[in-house]
Short mmCIF file of C-alpha atoms and ligand atoms in Angstrom, two decimals:
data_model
loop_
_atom_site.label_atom_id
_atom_site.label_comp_id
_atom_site.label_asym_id
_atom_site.label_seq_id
_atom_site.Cartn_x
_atom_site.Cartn_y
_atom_site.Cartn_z
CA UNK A 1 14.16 9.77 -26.47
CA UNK A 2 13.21 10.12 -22.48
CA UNK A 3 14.38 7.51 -20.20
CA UNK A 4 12.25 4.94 -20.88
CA UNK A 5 11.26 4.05 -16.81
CA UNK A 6 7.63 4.29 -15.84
CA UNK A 7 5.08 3.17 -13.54
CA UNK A 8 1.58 2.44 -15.21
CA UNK A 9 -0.93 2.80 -12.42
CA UNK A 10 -4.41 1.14 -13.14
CA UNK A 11 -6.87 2.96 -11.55
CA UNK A 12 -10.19 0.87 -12.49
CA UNK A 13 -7.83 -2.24 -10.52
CA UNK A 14 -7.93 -0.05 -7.53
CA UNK A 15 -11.67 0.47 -7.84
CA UNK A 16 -12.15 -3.23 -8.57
CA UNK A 17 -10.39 -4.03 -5.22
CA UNK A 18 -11.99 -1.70 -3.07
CA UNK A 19 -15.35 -3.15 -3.95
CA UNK A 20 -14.30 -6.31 -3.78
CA UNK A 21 -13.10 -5.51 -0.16
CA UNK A 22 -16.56 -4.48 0.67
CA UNK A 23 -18.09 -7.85 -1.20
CA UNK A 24 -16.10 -9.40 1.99
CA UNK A 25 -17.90 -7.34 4.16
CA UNK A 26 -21.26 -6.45 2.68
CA UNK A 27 -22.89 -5.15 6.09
CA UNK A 28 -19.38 -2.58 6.30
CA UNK A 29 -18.76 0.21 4.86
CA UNK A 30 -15.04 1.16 3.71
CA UNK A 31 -12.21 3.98 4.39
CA UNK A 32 -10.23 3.48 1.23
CA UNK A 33 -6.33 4.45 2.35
CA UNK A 34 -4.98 6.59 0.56
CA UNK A 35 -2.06 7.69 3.14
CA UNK A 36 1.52 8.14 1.81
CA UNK A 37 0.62 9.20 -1.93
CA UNK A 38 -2.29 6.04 -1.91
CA UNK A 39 1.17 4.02 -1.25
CA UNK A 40 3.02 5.66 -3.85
CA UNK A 41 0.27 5.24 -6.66
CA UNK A 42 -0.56 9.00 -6.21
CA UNK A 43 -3.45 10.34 -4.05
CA UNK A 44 -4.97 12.60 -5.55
CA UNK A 45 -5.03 10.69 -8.78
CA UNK A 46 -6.42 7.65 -7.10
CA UNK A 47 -9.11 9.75 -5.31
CA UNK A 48 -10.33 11.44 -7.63
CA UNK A 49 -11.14 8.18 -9.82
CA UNK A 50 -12.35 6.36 -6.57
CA UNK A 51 -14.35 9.62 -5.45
CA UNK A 52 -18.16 8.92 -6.32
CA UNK A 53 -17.58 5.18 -5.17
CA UNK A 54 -15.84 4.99 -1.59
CA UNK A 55 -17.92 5.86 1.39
CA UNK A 56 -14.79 8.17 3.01
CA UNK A 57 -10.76 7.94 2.31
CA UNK A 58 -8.29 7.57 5.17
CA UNK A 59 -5.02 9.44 5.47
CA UNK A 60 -2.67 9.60 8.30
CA UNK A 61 -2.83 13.66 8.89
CA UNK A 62 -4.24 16.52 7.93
CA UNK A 63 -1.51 18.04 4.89
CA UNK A 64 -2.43 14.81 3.12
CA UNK A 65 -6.05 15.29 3.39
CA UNK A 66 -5.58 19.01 2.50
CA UNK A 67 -3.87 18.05 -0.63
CA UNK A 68 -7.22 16.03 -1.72
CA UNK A 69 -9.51 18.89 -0.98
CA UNK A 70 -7.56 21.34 -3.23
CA UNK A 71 -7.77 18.25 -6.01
CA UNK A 72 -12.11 18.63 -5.22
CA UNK A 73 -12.17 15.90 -3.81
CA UNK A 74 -15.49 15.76 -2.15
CA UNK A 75 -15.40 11.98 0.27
CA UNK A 76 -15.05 12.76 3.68
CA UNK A 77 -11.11 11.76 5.12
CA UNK A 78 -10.35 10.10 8.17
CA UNK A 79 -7.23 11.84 9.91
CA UNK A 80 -6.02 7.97 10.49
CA UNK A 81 -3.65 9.79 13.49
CA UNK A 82 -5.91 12.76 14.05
CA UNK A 83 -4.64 15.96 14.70
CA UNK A 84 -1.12 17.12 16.11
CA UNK A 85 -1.78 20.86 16.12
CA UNK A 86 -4.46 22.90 17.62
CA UNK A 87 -4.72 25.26 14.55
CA UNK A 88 -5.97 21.86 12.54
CA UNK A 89 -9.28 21.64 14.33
CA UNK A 90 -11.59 24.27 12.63
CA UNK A 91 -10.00 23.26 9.27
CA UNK A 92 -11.28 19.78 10.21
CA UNK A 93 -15.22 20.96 10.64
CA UNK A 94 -14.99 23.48 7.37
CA UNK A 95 -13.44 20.74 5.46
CA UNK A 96 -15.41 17.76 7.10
CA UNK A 97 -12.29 16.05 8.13
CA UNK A 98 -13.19 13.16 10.56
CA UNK A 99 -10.87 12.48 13.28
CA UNK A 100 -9.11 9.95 15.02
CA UNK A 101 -8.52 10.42 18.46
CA UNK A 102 -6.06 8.45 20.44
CA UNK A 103 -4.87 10.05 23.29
CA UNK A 104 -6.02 12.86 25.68
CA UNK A 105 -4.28 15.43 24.99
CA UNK A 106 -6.80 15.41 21.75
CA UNK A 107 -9.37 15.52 23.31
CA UNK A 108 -8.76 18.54 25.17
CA UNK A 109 -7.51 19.89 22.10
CA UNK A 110 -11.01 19.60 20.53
CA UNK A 111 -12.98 20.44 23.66
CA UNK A 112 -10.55 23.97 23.85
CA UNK A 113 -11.51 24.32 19.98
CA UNK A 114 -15.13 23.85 20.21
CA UNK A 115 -15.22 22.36 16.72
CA UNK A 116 -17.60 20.55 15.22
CA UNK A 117 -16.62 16.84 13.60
CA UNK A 118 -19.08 14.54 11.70
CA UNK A 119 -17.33 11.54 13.29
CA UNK A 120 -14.51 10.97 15.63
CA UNK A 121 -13.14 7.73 15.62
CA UNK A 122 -12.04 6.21 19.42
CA UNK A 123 -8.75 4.33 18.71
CA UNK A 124 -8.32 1.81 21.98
CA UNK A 125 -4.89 0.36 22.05
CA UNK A 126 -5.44 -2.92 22.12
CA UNK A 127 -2.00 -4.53 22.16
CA UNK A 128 -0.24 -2.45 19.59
CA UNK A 129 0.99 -0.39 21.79
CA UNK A 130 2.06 2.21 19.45
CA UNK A 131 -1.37 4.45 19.23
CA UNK A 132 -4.53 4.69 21.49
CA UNK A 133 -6.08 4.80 25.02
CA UNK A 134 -6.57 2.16 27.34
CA UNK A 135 -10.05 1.17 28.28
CA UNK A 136 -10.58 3.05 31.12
CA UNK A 137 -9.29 6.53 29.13
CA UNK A 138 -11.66 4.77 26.18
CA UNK A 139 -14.81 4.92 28.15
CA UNK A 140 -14.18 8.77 29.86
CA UNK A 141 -13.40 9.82 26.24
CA UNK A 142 -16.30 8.11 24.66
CA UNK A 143 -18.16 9.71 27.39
CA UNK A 144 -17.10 12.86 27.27
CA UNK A 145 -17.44 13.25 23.71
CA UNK A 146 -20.65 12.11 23.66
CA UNK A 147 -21.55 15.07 26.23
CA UNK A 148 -19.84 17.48 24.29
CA UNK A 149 -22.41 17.74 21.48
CA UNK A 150 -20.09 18.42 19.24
CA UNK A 151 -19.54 15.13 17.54
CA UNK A 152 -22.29 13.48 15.57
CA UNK A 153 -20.69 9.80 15.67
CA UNK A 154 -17.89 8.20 17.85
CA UNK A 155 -16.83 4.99 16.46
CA UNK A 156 -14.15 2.53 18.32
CA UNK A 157 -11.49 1.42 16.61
CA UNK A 158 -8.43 -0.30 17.20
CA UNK A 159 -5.30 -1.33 14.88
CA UNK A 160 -4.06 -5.50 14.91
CA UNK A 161 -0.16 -5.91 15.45
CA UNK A 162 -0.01 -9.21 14.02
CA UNK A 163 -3.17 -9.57 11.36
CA UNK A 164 -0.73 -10.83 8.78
CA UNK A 165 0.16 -13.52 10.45
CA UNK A 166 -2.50 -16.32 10.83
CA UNK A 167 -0.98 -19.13 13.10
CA UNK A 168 -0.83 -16.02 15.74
CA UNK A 169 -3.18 -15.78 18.45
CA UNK A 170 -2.86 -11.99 18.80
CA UNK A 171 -5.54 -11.18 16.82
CA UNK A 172 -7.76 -13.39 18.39
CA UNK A 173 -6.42 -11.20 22.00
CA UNK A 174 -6.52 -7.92 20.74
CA UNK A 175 -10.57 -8.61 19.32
CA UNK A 176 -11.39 -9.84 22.82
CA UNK A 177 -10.19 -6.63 24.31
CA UNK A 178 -12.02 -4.64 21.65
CA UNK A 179 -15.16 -6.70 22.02
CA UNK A 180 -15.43 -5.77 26.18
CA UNK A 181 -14.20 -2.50 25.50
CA UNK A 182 -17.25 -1.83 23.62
CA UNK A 183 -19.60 -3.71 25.77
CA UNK A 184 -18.62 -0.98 28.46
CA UNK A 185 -19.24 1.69 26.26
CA UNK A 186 -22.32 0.94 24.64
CA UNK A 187 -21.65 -0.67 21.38
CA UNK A 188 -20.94 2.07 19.38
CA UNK A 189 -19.80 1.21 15.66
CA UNK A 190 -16.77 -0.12 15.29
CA UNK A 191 -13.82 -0.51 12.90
CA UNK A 192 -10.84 -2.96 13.02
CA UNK A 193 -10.09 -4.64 9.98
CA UNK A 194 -6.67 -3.52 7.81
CA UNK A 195 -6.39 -5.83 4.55
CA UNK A 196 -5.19 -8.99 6.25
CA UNK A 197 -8.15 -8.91 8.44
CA UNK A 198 -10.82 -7.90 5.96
CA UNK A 199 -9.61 -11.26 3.76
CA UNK A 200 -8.91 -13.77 6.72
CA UNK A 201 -10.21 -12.80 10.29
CA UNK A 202 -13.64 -12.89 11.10
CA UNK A 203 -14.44 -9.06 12.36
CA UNK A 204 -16.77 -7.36 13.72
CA UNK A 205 -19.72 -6.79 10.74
CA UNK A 206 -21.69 -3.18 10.45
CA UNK A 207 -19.07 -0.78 10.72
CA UNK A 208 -16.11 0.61 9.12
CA UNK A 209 -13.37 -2.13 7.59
CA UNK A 210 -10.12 0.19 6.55
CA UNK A 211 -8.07 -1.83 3.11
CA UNK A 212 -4.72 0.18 2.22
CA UNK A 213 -2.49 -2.60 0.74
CA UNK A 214 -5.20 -4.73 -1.11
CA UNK A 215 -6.45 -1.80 -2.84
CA UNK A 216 -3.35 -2.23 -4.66
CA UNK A 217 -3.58 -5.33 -5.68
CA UNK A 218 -0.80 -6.43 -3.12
CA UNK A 219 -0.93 -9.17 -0.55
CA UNK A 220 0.08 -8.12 2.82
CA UNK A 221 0.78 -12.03 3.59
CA UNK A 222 4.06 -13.51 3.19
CA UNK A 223 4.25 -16.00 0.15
CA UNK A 224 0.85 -15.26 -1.09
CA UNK A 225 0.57 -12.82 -4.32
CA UNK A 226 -2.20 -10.51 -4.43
CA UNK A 227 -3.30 -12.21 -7.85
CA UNK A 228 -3.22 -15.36 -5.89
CA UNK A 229 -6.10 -14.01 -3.34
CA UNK A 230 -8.17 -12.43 -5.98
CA UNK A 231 -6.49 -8.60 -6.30
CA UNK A 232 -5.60 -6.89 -9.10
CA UNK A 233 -1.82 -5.84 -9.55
CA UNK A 234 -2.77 -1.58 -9.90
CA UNK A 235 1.10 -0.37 -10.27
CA UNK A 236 3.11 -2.19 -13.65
CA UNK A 237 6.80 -0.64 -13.37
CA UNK A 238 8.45 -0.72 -16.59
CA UNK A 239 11.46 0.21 -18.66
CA UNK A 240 13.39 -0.62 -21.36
CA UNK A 241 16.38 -2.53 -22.24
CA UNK A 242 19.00 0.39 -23.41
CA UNK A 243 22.39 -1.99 -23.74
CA UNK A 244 23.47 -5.51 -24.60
CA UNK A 245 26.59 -7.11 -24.31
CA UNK A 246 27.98 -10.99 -24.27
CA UNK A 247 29.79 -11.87 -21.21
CA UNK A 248 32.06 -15.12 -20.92
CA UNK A 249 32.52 -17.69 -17.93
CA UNK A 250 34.17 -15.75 -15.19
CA UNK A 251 33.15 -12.37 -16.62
CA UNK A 252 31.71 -10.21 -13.74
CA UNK A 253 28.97 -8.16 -13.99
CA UNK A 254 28.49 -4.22 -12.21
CA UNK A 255 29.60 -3.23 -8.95
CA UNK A 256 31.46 -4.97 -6.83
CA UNK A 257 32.05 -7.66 -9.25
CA UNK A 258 28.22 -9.13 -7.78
CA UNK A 259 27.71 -11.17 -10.32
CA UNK A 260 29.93 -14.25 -12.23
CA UNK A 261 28.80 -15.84 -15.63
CA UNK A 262 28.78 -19.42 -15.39
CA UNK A 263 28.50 -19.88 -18.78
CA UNK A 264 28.83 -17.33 -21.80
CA UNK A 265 25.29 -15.32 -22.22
CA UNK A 266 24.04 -12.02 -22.55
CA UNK A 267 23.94 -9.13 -20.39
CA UNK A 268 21.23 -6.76 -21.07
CA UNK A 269 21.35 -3.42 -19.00
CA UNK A 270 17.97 -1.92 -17.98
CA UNK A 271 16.67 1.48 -17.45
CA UNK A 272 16.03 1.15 -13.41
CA UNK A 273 17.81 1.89 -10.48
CA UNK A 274 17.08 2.61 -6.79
CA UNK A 275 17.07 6.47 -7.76
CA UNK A 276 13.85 5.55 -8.88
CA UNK A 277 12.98 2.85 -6.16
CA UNK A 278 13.99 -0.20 -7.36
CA UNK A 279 15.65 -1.81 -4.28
CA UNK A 280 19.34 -1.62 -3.89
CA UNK A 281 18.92 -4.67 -1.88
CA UNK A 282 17.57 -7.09 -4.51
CA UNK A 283 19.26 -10.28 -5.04
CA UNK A 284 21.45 -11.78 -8.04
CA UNK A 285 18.24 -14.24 -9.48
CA UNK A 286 15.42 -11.57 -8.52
CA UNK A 287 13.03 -12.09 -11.12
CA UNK A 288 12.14 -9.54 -14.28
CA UNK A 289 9.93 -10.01 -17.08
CA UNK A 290 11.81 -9.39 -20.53
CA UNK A 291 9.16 -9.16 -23.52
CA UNK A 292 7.27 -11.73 -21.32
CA UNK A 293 10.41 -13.88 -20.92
CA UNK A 294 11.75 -15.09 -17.16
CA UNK A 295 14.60 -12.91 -16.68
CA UNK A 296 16.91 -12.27 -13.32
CA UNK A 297 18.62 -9.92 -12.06
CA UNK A 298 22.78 -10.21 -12.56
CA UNK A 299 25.04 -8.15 -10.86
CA UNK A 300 24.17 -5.35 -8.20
CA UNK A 301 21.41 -2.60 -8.70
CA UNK A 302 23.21 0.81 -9.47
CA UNK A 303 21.65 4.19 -8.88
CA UNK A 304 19.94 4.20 -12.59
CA UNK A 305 20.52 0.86 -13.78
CA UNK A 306 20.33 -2.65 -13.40
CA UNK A 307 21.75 -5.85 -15.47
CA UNK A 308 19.43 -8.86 -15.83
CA UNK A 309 20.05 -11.97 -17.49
CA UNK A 310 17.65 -14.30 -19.52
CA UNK A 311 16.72 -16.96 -17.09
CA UNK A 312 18.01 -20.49 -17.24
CA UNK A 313 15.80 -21.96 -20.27
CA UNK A 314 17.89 -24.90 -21.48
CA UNK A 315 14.43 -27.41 -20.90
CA UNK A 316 12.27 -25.31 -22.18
CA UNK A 317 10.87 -25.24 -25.74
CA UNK A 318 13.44 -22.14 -26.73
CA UNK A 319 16.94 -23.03 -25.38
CA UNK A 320 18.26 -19.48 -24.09
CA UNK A 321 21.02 -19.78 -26.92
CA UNK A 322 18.67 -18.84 -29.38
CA UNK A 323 17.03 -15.98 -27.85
CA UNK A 324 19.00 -13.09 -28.90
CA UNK A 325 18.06 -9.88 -26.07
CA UNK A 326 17.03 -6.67 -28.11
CA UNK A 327 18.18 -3.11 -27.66
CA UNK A 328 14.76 -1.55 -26.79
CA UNK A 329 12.72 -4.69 -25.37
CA UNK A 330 10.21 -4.36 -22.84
CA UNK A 331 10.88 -4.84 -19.44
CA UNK A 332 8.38 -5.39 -16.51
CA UNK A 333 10.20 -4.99 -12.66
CA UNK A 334 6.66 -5.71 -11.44
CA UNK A 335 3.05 -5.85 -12.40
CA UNK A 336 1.07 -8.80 -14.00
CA UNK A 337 4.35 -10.68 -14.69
CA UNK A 338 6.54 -10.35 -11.96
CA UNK A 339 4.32 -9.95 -8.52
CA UNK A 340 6.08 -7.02 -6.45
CA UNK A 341 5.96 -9.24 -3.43
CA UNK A 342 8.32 -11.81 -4.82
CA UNK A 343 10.47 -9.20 -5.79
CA UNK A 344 10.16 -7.60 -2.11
CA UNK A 345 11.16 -10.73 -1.04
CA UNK A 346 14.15 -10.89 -2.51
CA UNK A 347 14.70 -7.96 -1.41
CA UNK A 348 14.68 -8.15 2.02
CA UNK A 349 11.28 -6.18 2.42
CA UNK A 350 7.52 -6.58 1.67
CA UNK A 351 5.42 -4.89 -1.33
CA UNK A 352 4.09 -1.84 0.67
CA UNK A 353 7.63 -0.75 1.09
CA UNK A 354 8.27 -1.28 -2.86
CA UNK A 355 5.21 0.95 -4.22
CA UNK A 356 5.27 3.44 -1.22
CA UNK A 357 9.10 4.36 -1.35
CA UNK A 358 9.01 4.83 -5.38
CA UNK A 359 11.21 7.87 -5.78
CA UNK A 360 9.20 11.00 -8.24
CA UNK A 361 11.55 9.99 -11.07
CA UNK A 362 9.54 7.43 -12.90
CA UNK A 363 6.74 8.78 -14.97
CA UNK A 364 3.60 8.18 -13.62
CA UNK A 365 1.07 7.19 -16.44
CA UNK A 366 -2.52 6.45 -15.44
CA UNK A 367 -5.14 4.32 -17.50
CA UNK A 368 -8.58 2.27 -16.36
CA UNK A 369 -8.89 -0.95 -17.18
CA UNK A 370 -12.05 0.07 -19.11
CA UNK A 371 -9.94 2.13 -21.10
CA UNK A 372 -8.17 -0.92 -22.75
CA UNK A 373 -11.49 -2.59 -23.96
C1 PLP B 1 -4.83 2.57 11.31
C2 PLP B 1 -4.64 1.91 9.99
N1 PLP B 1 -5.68 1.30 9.41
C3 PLP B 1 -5.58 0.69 8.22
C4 PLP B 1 -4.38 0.64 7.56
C5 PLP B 1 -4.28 -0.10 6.24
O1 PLP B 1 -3.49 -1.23 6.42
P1 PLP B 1 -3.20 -2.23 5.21
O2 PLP B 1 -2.42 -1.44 4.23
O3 PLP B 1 -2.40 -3.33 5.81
O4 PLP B 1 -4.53 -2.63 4.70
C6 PLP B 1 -3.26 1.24 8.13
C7 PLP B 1 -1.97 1.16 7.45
O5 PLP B 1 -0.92 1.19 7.97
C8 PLP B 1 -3.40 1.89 9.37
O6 PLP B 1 -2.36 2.49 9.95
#
């Protein structure tokens, strides 16, 4: 029998959120991101499903969007932090790469290249201060591209700092800055809007919006679920439970003696661990689904295990005394049941870092939605 860990990644959810991303937007078009392995659901997978239906995938460099073009896939790819070597540049026009450029020393890079690229995409650092060109290097590299005739489109685009947060005013800054940056370039077409924009700021309409997280099905809002705003959950992570034991008040539970029973109950030990991703840092209470049952997390996360606990049900129809745990019952660390952002949470992090860290070990099985029915 194999381990029994995998991740179930549901490709027609990813589909279903990246149109409904554009239904928020329906004058914009949409650069699905599919950067770090699609967030650990697995690029080329994910494009290749999403390939006759996104207007152009987003990466952050060029060995990413290399790996899609050897899968066929045919989109164009945004280079979401354009190009670091000057060897990348004819790749970019024979592949039709589009590029991001954000500071100078790109675009003498390009100019010394003499390549051609479908669209270059002006990233003005609006108060991120972590990529991009102020607005007086915006408007001489806006200009200069445009003179260079070797660039069919330049877009502006910036990147929000603080999008996730809505009782912050920096958004509202860093879209004032964009919006008279552009007026002194000429309104070209613009594109702002990450997946906390694209749901709750009001953006700029008729250009390019860029969702990563919600494609996912994952909120990038603390306290809010992704079901809760309308995603789909893509990535289920399950296992199995592969030992059960009782345990008696004052028993302790894994390392470092983490976890004390209260009260006798049983310990069942699942096939998970942060080898495979699961966060070492998750909490004594973090929730898990066991055969649909509320179940926590007792005792500290080991490298290929962890040891849950049936949740508290004493007012519930089915007093936890009766429920006797299985060897072999399914287990859900996240998915439908158990929203990864609660369990990030608990964890001390937030749901892109669960999915995107996932170590290879966990199968990777892919179905559709449509599939099912
Ligand atoms: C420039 C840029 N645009 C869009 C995104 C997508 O952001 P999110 O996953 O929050 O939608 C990212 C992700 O980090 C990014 O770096």
């Amino acid at each position: 029998m194999a381990r029994p860990l995998k991740a179930i990644i549901d490709l027609e959810a990813i589909k279903i959120n990246y149109q409904f991303s554009k239904k928020l937007h329906p004058t914009c078009k949409a650069l699905a991101v599919v950067k770090s392995d699609a967030y650990g659901h697995g690029a080329v997978d994910v494009a290749t499903y999403l390939d006759d239906d996104v207007d152009a995938f987003a990466v952050a460099a060029i060995e990413e969007a290399l790996q899609l073009r050897e899968a066929d896939v045919t989109s164009p790819i945004l280079l979401l932090e354009g190009v670091f070597e000057q060897n990348e540049w004819p790749l970019c026009e024979e592949l039709g790469f589009w590029c991001v450029i954000e500071n100078t020393t790109q675009l003498d890079g390009l100019l010394n290249a003499q390549s051609k690229i479908e669209k270059v995409f002006v990233k003005l650092d609006t108060g991120m201060h972590r990529l991009g060109l102020n607005s007086l290097q915006v408007e001489h590299v806006v200009d200069t591209l445009k003179a260079s005739g070797l660039v069919e489109e330049v877009v502006l685009m910036t990147h929000f700092s603080c999008a996730d947060d809505l009782s912050s005013l920096e958004t509202i800054k860093q879209l004032t800055l964009f919006e008279e940056a552009n007026r002194t370039v000429g309104h070209l077409t613009t594109s702002v809007a990450n997946s906390a924009a694209i749901m709750k700021w009001s953006v700029p309409e008729g250009g390019w919006i860029r969702p990563g997280i919600m494609l996912y099905g994952i909120s990038p809002f603390v306290g809010v679920t992704g079901t809760q705003l309308g995603l789909k959950p893509a990535m289920q992570l399950v296992s199995k439970v592969i030992s059960v034991r009782d345990v008696n008040i004052g028993d302790t539970v894994g390392y470092s003696q983490q976890y004390t029973a209260e009260h006798p109950h049983q310990i069942a030990t699942v096939a998970v661990g942060y080898g495979d991703g699961y966060p070492r840092s998750s909490e004594n209470g973090t929730p898990v689904a066991l055969s649909g049952d509320t179940a926590e997390l007792a005792g500290r996360v080991s490298m290929d295990m962890i040891t849950v606990k049936l949740s508290n049900q004493a007012s519930s129809e089915r007093p936890h005394q009766e429920r006797k745990i299985q060897l072999g019952e399914e287990v859900e660390l996240w998915g439908e049941q158990v929203p990864v952002e609660e369990v990030a949470y608990r964890s001390g992090t937030i749901g892109y870092e669960l999915v995107t860290r996932m170590t290879q070990r966990p199968m990777r099985e892919y179905k559709t939605t449509k599939e099912q029915s």
